[in-house]
GROMACS .gro file of C-alpha atoms in nm:
model
  279
    1MET     CA    1  15.120   8.850  10.829
    2GLU     CA    2  15.052   8.514  10.972
    3LYS     CA    3  14.696   8.519  10.824
    4GLU     CA    4  14.851   8.628  10.481
    5LYS     CA    5  15.102   8.337  10.492
    6LEU     CA    6  14.818   8.081  10.587
    7LYS     CA    7  14.617   8.224  10.313
    8ASP     CA    8  14.894   8.173  10.049
    9PHE     CA    9  14.926   7.829  10.160
   10ALA     CA   10  14.569   7.750  10.140
   11ALA     CA   11  14.572   7.899   9.782
   12ILE     CA   12  14.873   7.657   9.688
   13VAL     CA   13  14.674   7.359   9.819
   14MET     CA   14  14.347   7.460   9.617
   15GLU     CA   15  14.586   7.512   9.312
   16ALA     CA   16  14.683   7.142   9.364
   17GLN     CA   17  14.339   7.027   9.393
   18ARG     CA   18  14.233   7.191   9.067
   19GLY     CA   19  14.535   7.069   8.893
   20GLU     CA   20  14.673   7.404   8.844
   21LEU     CA   21  15.035   7.328   8.954
   22VAL     CA   22  15.305   7.574   8.848
   23PHE     CA   23  15.563   7.368   8.668
   24PRO     CA   24  15.918   7.548   8.556
   25THR     CA   25  15.951   7.593   8.170
   26SER     CA   26  16.296   7.415   8.201
   27VAL     CA   27  16.120   7.069   8.237
   28ASN     CA   28  15.957   7.065   7.902
   29GLY     CA   29  16.230   6.846   7.735
   30ALA     CA   30  16.226   6.597   8.020
   31LEU     CA   31  15.841   6.584   8.002
   32SER     CA   32  15.854   6.536   7.619
   33LEU     CA   33  16.117   6.238   7.665
   34GLN     CA   34  15.877   6.089   7.928
   35LEU     CA   35  15.582   6.112   7.688
   36CYS     CA   36  15.803   5.950   7.401
   37LEU     CA   37  15.906   5.665   7.629
   38ALA     CA   38  15.555   5.592   7.748
   39ASP     CA   39  15.436   5.567   7.377
   40PRO     CA   40  15.426   5.201   7.258
   41ALA     CA   41  15.523   5.351   6.915
   42CYS     CA   42  15.835   5.520   7.058
   43HIS     CA   43  16.169   5.400   6.867
   44ASP     CA   44  16.519   5.414   6.994
   45GLU     CA   45  16.605   5.685   6.740
   46ASP     CA   46  16.313   5.923   6.887
   47VAL     CA   47  16.469   5.866   7.237
   48ILE     CA   48  16.813   5.926   7.135
   49ARG     CA   49  16.721   6.231   6.928
   50LYS     CA   50  16.522   6.386   7.246
   51LEU     CA   51  16.814   6.304   7.472
   52LEU     CA   52  17.074   6.467   7.244
   53ALA     CA   53  16.858   6.766   7.256
   54GLU     CA   54  16.884   6.801   7.634
   55PRO     CA   55  17.264   6.804   7.703
   56VAL     CA   56  17.235   6.791   8.072
   57LEU     CA   57  17.005   6.485   8.048
   58ALA     CA   58  17.225   6.319   7.786
   59ALA     CA   59  17.522   6.348   8.028
   60ARG     CA   60  17.340   6.202   8.302
   61ALA     CA   61  17.234   5.905   8.101
   62VAL     CA   62  17.576   5.818   7.998
   63ALA     CA   63  17.689   5.864   8.363
   64LEU     CA   64  17.434   5.637   8.484
   65ALA     CA   65  17.502   5.364   8.215
   66ASN     CA   66  17.862   5.368   8.352
   67SER     CA   67  17.779   5.329   8.720
   68ALA     CA   68  17.863   5.008   8.898
   69VAL     CA   69  17.496   4.894   8.890
   70PHE     CA   70  17.472   4.910   8.527
   71ARG     CA   71  17.826   4.842   8.411
   72SER     CA   72  17.865   4.496   8.542
   73ASN     CA   73  18.042   4.193   8.402
   74GLY     CA   74  18.321   4.391   8.242
   75ALA     CA   75  18.092   4.579   8.022
   76ALA     CA   76  18.276   4.841   7.802
   77LEU     CA   77  18.258   5.212   7.913
   78ALA     CA   78  17.958   5.384   7.751
   79THR     CA   79  18.071   5.689   7.538
   80SER     CA   80  17.753   5.768   7.358
   81VAL     CA   81  17.385   5.839   7.413
   82ARG     CA   82  17.301   5.536   7.195
   83VAL     CA   83  17.505   5.290   7.422
   84ALA     CA   84  17.353   5.455   7.721
   85VAL     CA   85  16.985   5.411   7.587
   86MET     CA   86  17.060   5.033   7.507
   87ARG     CA   87  17.224   4.957   7.846
   88LEU     CA   88  16.956   5.151   8.064
   89GLY     CA   89  16.637   5.062   7.881
   90TYR     CA   90  16.328   5.272   7.871
   91ARG     CA   91  16.201   5.235   8.214
   92ASN     CA   92  16.534   5.369   8.370
   93LEU     CA   93  16.543   5.642   8.115
   94TYR     CA   94  16.197   5.751   8.211
   95SER     CA   95  16.313   5.760   8.587
   96LEU     CA   96  16.618   5.976   8.477
   97ALA     CA   97  16.387   6.223   8.292
   98SER     CA   98  16.168   6.239   8.621
   99ALA     CA   99  16.479   6.305   8.814
  100MET     CA  100  16.532   6.617   8.596
  101VAL     CA  101  16.178   6.712   8.656
  102VAL     CA  102  16.192   6.685   9.030
  103ARG     CA  103  16.538   6.862   9.029
  104GLN     CA  104  16.398   7.161   8.832
  105PHE     CA  105  16.152   7.266   9.084
  106GLY     CA  106  16.435   7.389   9.291
  107ALA     CA  107  16.685   7.501   9.031
  108ARG     CA  108  16.567   7.871   9.009
  109ILE     CA  109  16.546   7.932   9.381
  110ALA     CA  110  16.692   8.271   9.452
  111ASP     CA  111  16.694   8.267   9.828
  112PRO     CA  112  17.028   8.122   9.951
  113ALA     CA  113  16.889   7.933  10.250
  114LEU     CA  114  16.622   7.775  10.038
  115ARG     CA  115  16.845   7.692   9.753
  116ALA     CA  116  17.085   7.523   9.997
  117LYS     CA  117  16.779   7.323  10.128
  118ALA     CA  118  16.700   7.232   9.766
  119GLU     CA  119  17.037   7.110   9.682
  120GLN     CA  120  17.064   6.891   9.988
  121LEU     CA  121  16.718   6.767   9.933
  122TRP     CA  122  16.842   6.646   9.576
  123ARG     CA  123  17.162   6.483   9.736
  124TYR     CA  124  16.943   6.297   9.962
  125THR     CA  125  16.690   6.201   9.692
  126ALA     CA  126  16.964   6.068   9.469
  127HIS     CA  127  17.112   5.860   9.773
  128VAL     CA  128  16.757   5.722   9.852
  129ALA     CA  129  16.676   5.634   9.495
  130ALA     CA  130  17.024   5.459   9.429
  131LEU     CA  131  16.993   5.274   9.775
  132ALA     CA  132  16.629   5.174   9.682
  133TYR     CA  133  16.733   5.027   9.367
  134VAL     CA  134  17.007   4.814   9.512
  135ILE     CA  135  16.806   4.715   9.834
  136ALA     CA  136  16.517   4.604   9.579
  137GLN     CA  137  16.754   4.381   9.417
  138ARG     CA  138  16.927   4.219   9.726
  139ILE     CA  139  16.698   4.260  10.026
  140THR     CA  140  16.329   4.292   9.936
  141LYS     CA  141  16.343   4.130   9.587
  142ILE     CA  142  16.084   4.367   9.428
  143ASP     CA  143  16.129   4.522   9.097
  144ALA     CA  144  16.443   4.738   9.105
  145ASP     CA  145  16.347   4.986   8.836
  146THR     CA  146  16.021   5.069   9.012
  147ALA     CA  147  16.206   5.112   9.323
  148LEU     CA  148  16.455   5.363   9.146
  149PHE     CA  149  16.165   5.557   9.010
  150ALA     CA  150  15.986   5.559   9.353
  151GLY     CA  151  16.288   5.700   9.512
  152ILE     CA  152  16.344   5.981   9.275
  153MET     CA  153  15.985   6.074   9.312
  154HIS     CA  154  15.940   6.040   9.701
  155GLU     CA  155  16.006   6.398   9.798
  156VAL     CA  156  15.867   6.568   9.496
  157ALA     CA  157  15.625   6.776   9.709
  158GLY     CA  158  15.904   6.914   9.913
  159PHE     CA  159  16.084   7.018   9.596
  160TYR     CA  160  15.764   7.183   9.462
  161LEU     CA  161  15.696   7.365   9.818
  162LEU     CA  162  16.055   7.496   9.823
  163GLY     CA  163  16.020   7.643   9.486
  164ARG     CA  164  15.696   7.817   9.571
  165ALA     CA  165  15.846   7.942   9.918
  166ASP     CA  166  16.102   8.128   9.707
  167THR     CA  167  15.831   8.374   9.600
  168ILE     CA  168  15.624   8.362   9.922
  169PRO     CA  169  15.874   8.438  10.200
  170GLY     CA  170  15.802   8.252  10.540
  171LEU     CA  171  15.573   7.999  10.375
  172LEU     CA  172  15.759   7.701  10.517
  173ASP     CA  173  15.858   7.848  10.863
  174ASP     CA  174  15.599   7.648  11.052
  175PRO     CA  175  15.608   7.278  10.956
  176ASP     CA  176  15.282   7.228  11.144
  177GLU     CA  177  15.114   7.435  10.880
  178TRP     CA  178  15.215   7.227  10.576
  179MET     CA  179  15.295   6.866  10.696
  180GLY     CA  180  15.043   6.609  10.698
  181ALA     CA  181  14.709   6.635  10.491
  182ALA     CA  182  14.810   6.940  10.295
  183GLN     CA  183  15.144   6.814  10.198
  184GLU     CA  184  14.989   6.495  10.109
  185ILE     CA  185  14.732   6.660   9.872
  186ILE     CA  186  15.019   6.854   9.691
  187ALA     CA  187  15.217   6.522   9.658
  188ARG     CA  188  14.927   6.330   9.510
  189GLU     CA  189  14.832   6.605   9.279
  190ILE     CA  190  15.192   6.646   9.127
  191MET     CA  191  15.236   6.265   9.097
  192LYS     CA  192  14.901   6.263   8.931
  193LYS     CA  193  15.018   6.528   8.687
  194LEU     CA  194  15.345   6.338   8.625
  195GLN     CA  195  15.150   6.012   8.555
  196VAL     CA  196  15.301   5.825   8.857
  197PRO     CA  197  15.146   5.480   8.869
  198GLU     CA  198  14.903   5.454   9.158
  199PRO     CA  199  15.089   5.173   9.340
  200VAL     CA  200  15.392   5.387   9.345
  201ALA     CA  201  15.203   5.698   9.472
  202ILE     CA  202  15.042   5.501   9.745
  203ALA     CA  203  15.373   5.382   9.868
  204ILE     CA  204  15.510   5.731   9.869
  205VAL     CA  205  15.205   5.875  10.075
  206ALA     CA  206  15.233   5.578  10.307
  207LEU     CA  207  15.605   5.659  10.405
  208ARG     CA  208  15.528   5.948  10.676
  209GLY     CA  209  15.508   5.780  11.019
  210GLY     CA  210  15.564   5.421  10.857
  211ALA     CA  211  15.791   5.175  11.050
  212ILE     CA  212  16.006   4.933  10.862
  213GLY     CA  213  15.878   4.576  10.864
  214ILE     CA  214  16.127   4.302  10.982
  215PRO     CA  215  16.228   4.161  10.741
  216PRO     CA  216  16.154   4.452  10.497
  217GLN     CA  217  15.898   4.380  10.228
  218GLY     CA  218  15.743   4.559   9.939
  219LEU     CA  219  15.803   4.909   9.786
  220ARG     CA  220  15.726   5.112  10.095
  221ASP     CA  221  15.958   4.922  10.319
  222THR     CA  222  16.225   4.929  10.045
  223LEU     CA  223  16.198   5.317  10.047
  224LEU     CA  224  16.176   5.330  10.434
  225LEU     CA  225  16.503   5.133  10.453
  226ALA     CA  226  16.684   5.343  10.172
  227ARG     CA  227  16.578   5.666  10.376
  228GLN     CA  228  16.713   5.504  10.715
  229LEU     CA  229  17.043   5.427  10.538
  230SER     CA  230  17.102   5.742  10.325
  231PRO     CA  231  17.443   5.903  10.417
  232VAL     CA  232  17.294   6.246  10.345
  233PRO     CA  233  17.004   6.352  10.570
  234SER     CA  234  16.692   6.523  10.439
  235PRO     CA  235  16.674   6.900  10.515
  236LEU     CA  236  16.310   6.880  10.560
  237PRO     CA  237  16.156   6.849  10.920
  238TYR     CA  238  15.904   6.582  10.849
  239THR     CA  239  16.155   6.317  10.811
  240GLU     CA  240  16.207   6.321  11.181
  241ASP     CA  241  15.943   6.058  11.223
  242LEU     CA  242  15.906   5.696  11.304
  243ALA     CA  243  16.053   5.599  10.977
  244LEU     CA  244  16.386   5.717  11.092
  245THR     CA  245  16.398   5.572  11.428
  246ARG     CA  246  16.611   5.281  11.449
  247THR     CA  247  16.424   5.048  11.675
  248PRO     CA  248  16.600   4.758  11.862
  249ALA     CA  249  16.444   4.512  11.634
  250LEU     CA  250  16.561   4.697  11.318
  251THR     CA  251  16.917   4.742  11.458
  252LEU     CA  252  16.927   4.361  11.525
  253TYR     CA  253  16.808   4.285  11.183
  254LEU     CA  254  17.061   4.522  11.015
  255ASN     CA  255  17.353   4.376  11.210
  256GLU     CA  256  17.293   4.014  11.117
  257PRO     CA  257  17.592   3.918  10.921
  258ALA     CA  258  17.431   3.815  10.598
  259VAL     CA  259  17.218   4.133  10.595
  260ALA     CA  260  17.505   4.357  10.680
  261ALA     CA  261  17.717   4.211  10.408
  262LEU     CA  262  17.441   4.271  10.155
  263LEU     CA  263  17.403   4.623  10.263
  264ASN     CA  264  17.761   4.708  10.261
  265GLU     CA  265  17.758   4.584   9.882
  266ALA     CA  266  17.454   4.769   9.830
  267ALA     CA  267  17.619   5.106   9.973
  268ASP     CA  268  17.916   5.050   9.752
  269GLN     CA  269  17.684   5.027   9.445
  270ALA     CA  270  17.449   5.293   9.546
  271LYS     CA  271  17.746   5.529   9.592
  272SER     CA  272  17.854   5.508   9.232
  273MET     CA  273  17.495   5.528   9.112
  274SER     CA  274  17.396   5.838   9.319
  275ALA     CA  275  17.704   6.012   9.176
  276ALA     CA  276  17.569   5.967   8.835
  277LEU     CA  277  17.227   6.105   8.921
  278LEU     CA  278  17.414   6.403   9.095
  279VAL     CA  279  17.608   6.489   8.751
   0.00000   0.00000   0.00000
C-alpha cells in the first residue's frame, strides 16, 4: 500500500513536469476572463460581459469593490459590475479571477476531512492576500496589486494536492513525502500554466523556511509577514517552519508603536477585504 501511494505521488509530480496538470472544468470562465484581461485589445465591455456570465465571480467583484480598501474617501456603494470594474481595475480583477481558479481546486472534494482542510486553506489564503495588500501599501512600500495576487497564489500547490488526494486516499498522510522539492515542482508548474510572472513565482517558492527581514522588504517579506499575522492558520503542515517563528527581533519590531499602529489599521482593512474574497 505504501509503495502504491509513493507511486501515485511520483506520477503526479511527473504529470506536473510534463505540464499535464488536471484542472477542474469549473475554472474555464475565470481562465477566459484572465485571458481577456491580459489582452492589450481587451475592452471594458468585454470584461463586464465575461463577469456577468460568471455570477459568483461578479458578486465577488462587487463585494471587493465595496471593501474598505477600495471604497475610500466616501466613495458611493458599488451596485453594479460596471462600477466594480472601474474601481478595481484590470490587475485586481485578474487577481480575483485567479482566486476563483485556486479555490475551485478544492471545491469538489468529497472527503469531509480534506474538504474541511480546503475550506480552511481558502480562509487562510484570503486573509494572507488581504494582509499582503495593505502591508505592501503601509509597511514594505511595494506594489500592492502584485502583493494581493501573490497572496492568492501562494498556496496553489496545496489546493491542487488536496484535490488530488480526494481520489487517492492517504496521498498526503506523510508530509515528508510531499513537502520540499516535490511540492515545489508542482507549485512551479501550476504557476507556469496559470502564467504567474516569474518574480512572483520566485517569491512564492522562496517562502518555505524563510525568515522575515527586519525591517521587512520586498514581496517575499510582505508575504511572510502576512502569513505571520493571519488570524486563520493554514491547515497544511509545512507552514510550521521558520517563517512562522516569531523571533525576538521580529517581536520587537512588531511592537514598535509606529509599526503596531500601522499593522492595526492594516488588520482592520484586511478584515473587510478578506470578507469580500470569501463571498
